[in-house]
CSV table of C-alpha atoms and ligand atoms in Angstrom, one decimal:
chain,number,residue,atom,x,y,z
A,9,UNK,CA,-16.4,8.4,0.2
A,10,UNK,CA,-15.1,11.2,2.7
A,11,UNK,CA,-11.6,11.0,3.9
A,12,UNK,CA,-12.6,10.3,7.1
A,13,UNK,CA,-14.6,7.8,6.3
A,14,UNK,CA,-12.1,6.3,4.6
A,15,UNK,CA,-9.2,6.1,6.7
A,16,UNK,CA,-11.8,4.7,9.7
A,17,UNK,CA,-12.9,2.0,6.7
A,18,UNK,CA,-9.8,0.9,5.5
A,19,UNK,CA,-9.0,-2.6,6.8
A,20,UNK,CA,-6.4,-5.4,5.6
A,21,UNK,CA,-8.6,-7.7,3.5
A,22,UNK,CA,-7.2,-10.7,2.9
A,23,UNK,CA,-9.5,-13.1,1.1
A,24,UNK,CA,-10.6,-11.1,-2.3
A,25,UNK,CA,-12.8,-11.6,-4.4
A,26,UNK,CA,-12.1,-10.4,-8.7
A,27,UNK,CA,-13.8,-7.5,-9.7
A,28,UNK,CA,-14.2,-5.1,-12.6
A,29,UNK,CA,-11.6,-2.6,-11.9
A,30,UNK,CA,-12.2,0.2,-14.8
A,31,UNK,CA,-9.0,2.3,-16.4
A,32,UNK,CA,-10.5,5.4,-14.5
A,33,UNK,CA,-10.6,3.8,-11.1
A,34,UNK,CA,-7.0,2.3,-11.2
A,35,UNK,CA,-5.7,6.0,-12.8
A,36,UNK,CA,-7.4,8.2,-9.8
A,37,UNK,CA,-5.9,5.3,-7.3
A,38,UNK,CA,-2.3,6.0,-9.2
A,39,UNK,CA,-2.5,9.0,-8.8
A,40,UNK,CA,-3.3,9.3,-5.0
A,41,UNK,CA,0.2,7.3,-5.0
A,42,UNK,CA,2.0,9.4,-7.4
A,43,UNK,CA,0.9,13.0,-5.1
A,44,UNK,CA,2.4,11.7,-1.8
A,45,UNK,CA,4.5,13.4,-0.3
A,46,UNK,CA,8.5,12.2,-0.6
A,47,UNK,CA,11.6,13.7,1.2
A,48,UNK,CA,12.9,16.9,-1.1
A,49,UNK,CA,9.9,15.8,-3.6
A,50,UNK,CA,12.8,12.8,-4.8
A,51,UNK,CA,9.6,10.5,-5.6
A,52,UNK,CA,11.4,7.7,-5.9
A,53,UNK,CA,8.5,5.5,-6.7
A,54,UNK,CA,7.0,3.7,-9.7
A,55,UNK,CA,4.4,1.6,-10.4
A,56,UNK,CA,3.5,-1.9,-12.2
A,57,UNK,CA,-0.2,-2.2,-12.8
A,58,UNK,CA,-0.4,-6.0,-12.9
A,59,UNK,CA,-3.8,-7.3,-14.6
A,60,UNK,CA,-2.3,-10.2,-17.0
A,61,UNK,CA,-3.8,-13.2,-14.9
A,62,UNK,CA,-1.1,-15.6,-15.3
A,63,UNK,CA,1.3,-12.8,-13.7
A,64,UNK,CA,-0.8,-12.5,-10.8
A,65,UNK,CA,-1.0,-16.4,-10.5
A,66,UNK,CA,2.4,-16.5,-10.5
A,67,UNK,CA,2.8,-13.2,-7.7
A,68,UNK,CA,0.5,-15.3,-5.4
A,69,UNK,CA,3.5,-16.9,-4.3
A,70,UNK,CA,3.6,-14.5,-2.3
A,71,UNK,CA,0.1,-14.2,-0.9
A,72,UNK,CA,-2.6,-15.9,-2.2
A,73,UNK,CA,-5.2,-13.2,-2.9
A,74,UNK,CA,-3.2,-11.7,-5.5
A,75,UNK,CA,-4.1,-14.6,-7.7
A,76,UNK,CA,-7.9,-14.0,-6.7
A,77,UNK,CA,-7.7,-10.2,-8.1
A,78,UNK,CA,-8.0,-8.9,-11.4
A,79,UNK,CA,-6.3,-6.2,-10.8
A,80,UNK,CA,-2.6,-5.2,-8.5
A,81,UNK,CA,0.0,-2.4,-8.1
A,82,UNK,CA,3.1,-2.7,-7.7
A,83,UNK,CA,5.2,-0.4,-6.0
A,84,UNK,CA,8.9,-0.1,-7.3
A,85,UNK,CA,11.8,1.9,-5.7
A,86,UNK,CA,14.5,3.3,-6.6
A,87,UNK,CA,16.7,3.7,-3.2
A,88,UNK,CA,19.5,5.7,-4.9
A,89,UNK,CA,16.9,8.5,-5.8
A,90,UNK,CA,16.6,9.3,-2.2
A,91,UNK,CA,17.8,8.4,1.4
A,92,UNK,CA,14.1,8.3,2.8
A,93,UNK,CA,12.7,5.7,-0.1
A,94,UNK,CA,11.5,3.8,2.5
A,95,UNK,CA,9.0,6.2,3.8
A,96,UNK,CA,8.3,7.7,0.3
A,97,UNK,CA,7.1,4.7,-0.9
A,98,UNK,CA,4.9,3.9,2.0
A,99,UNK,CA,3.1,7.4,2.1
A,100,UNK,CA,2.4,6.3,-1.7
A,101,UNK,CA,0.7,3.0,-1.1
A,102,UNK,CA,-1.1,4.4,2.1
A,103,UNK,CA,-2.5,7.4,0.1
A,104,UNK,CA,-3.4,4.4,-2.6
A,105,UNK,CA,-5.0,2.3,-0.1
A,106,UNK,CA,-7.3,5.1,1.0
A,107,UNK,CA,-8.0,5.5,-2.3
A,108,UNK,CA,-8.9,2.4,-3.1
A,109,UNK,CA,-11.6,1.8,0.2
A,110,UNK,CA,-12.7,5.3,-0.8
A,111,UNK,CA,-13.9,4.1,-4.4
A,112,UNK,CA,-15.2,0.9,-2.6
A,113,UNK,CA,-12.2,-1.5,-3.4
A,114,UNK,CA,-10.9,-3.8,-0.9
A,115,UNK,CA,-6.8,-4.3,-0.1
A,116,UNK,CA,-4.2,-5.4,2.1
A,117,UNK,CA,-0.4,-4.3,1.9
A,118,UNK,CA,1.5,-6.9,0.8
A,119,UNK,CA,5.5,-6.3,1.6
A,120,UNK,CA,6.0,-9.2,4.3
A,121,UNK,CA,5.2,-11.8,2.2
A,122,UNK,CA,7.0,-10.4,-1.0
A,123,UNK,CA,9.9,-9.7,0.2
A,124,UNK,CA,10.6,-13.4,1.7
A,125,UNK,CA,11.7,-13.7,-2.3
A,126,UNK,CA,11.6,-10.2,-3.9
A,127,UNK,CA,14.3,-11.4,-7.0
A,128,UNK,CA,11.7,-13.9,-7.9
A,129,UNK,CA,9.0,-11.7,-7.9
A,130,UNK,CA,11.8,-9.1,-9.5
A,131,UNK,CA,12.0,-11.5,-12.4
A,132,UNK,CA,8.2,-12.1,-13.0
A,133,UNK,CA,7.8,-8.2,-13.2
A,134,UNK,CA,11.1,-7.9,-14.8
A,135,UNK,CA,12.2,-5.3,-12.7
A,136,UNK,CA,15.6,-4.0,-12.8
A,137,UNK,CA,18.3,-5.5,-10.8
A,138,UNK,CA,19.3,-2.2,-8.7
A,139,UNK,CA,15.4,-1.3,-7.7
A,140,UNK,CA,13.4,-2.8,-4.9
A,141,UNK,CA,9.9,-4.5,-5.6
A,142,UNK,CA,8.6,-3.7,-1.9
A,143,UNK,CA,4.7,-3.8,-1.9
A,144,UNK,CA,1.9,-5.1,-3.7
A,145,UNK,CA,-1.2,-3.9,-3.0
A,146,UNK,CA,-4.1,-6.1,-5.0
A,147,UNK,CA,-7.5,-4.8,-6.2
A,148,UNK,CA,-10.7,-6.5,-4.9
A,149,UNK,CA,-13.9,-7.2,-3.2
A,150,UNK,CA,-13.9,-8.5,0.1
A,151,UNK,CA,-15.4,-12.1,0.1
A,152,UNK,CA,-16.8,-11.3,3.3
A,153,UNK,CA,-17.4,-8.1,6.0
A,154,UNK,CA,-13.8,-7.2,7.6
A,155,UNK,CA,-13.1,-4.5,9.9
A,156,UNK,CA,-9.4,-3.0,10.2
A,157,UNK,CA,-7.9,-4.8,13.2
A,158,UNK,CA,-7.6,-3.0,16.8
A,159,UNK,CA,-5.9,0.0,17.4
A,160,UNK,CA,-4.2,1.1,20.8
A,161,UNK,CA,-7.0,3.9,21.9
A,162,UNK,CA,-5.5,7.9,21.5
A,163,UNK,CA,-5.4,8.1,25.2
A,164,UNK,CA,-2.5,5.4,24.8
A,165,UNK,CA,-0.2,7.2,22.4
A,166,UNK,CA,-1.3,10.8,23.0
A,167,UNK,CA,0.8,13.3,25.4
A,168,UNK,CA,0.2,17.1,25.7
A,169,UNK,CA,2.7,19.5,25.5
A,170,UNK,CA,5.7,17.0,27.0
A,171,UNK,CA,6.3,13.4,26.6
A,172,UNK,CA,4.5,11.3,29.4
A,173,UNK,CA,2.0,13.9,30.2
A,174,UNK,CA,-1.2,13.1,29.6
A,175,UNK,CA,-4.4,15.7,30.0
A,176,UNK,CA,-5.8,16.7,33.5
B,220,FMN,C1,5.1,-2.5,6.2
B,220,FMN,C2,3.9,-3.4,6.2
B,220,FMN,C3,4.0,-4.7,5.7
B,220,FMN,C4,2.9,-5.5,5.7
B,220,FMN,N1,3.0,-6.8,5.1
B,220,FMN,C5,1.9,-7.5,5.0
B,220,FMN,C6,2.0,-8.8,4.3
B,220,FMN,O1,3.0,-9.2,3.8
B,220,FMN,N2,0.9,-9.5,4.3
B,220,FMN,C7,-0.3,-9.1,4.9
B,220,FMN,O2,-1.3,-9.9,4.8
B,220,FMN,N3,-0.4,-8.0,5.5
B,220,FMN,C8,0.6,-7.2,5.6
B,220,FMN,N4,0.6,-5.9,6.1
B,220,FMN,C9,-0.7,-5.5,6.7
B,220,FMN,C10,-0.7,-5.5,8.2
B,220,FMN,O3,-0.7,-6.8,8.7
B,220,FMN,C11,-2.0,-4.7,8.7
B,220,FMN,O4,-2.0,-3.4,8.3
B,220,FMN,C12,-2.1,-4.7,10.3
B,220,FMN,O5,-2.3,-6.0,10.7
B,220,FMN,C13,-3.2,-3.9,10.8
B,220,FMN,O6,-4.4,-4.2,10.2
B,220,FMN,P1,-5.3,-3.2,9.4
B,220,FMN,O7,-4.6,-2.9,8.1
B,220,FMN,O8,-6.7,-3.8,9.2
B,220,FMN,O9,-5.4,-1.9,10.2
B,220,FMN,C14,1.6,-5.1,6.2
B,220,FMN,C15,1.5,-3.7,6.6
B,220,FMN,C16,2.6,-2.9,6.6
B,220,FMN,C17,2.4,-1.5,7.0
């Protein structure tokens, strides 16, 4: 799929369906994550590729279509690599979620929910105590036809030249 496409396709998909996700589709959506750009290159992101089904049962706690995948990543950080972790880490799961809808996949970014009890979740991944487990982004089919929500139109957010000034 073109990138364009893509990024117009891309939509939160919250009720999944399993799927066969081959090793060659999860490493080209790893690796979309892993060539984000991060402040001063730090990339201080990893990933847990989650496919053990009891270990996505047990993540559902957090949101239930991770139990209905057969296939997640998780996305690790380390904030003492870098003071702009935060928005490393989310230019890695965006460039992974367009990866995904591009090879026909379905998603949603899961941090919301997660993080209501990320040292549970910490435990079942057995991630170290001083990292953050912050997303989860599972690996589907949508079980039925979703389109990303609403977006404010350009003419909204878009000024020329000088803040508040909007084309003649
Ligand atoms: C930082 C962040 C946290 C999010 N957390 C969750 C979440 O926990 N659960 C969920 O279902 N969606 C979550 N989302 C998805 C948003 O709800 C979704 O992107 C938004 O409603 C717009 O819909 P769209 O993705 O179809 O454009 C999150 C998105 C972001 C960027």
């Amino acid at each position: 799929m073109e990138l364009f496409e893509a990024i117009a396709q891309r939509a939160s998909v919250r009720q999944l369906e399993a799927v066969d996700v081959p090793e060659e589709d999860l490493k080209r959506i790893l690796d979309a994550g892993r060539r984000a750009p991060s402040g001063m290159n730090r990339q201080p992101f990893e990933f847990v590729v989650i496919r053990k089904r009891e270990t996505l049962q047990a993540l559902a706690s957090a949101q239930g279509c991770i139990g209905d995948v057969s296939c997640a990543i998780a996305v690790v950080a380390d904030p003492e690599r870098s003071r702009f972790w935060l928005e490393d880490i989310a230019a890695a799961a965006e460039n992974m979620l367009l990866a995904i809808t591009a090879l026909g996949y379905a998603s949603v970014w899961i941090e919301g929910t997660l993080l209501r009890d990320e040292e549970t979740h910490k435990r079942t991944l057995g991630v170290p105590e001083n990292l953050r487990l912050m997303i989860i982004l599972p690996i589907g089919k949508a079980a039925a036809r979703v389109t990303q929500a609403a977006k404010r139109a350009l003419e909204e957010m878009v000024y020329w030249e000088r803040w508040g000034e909007r084309r003649g």
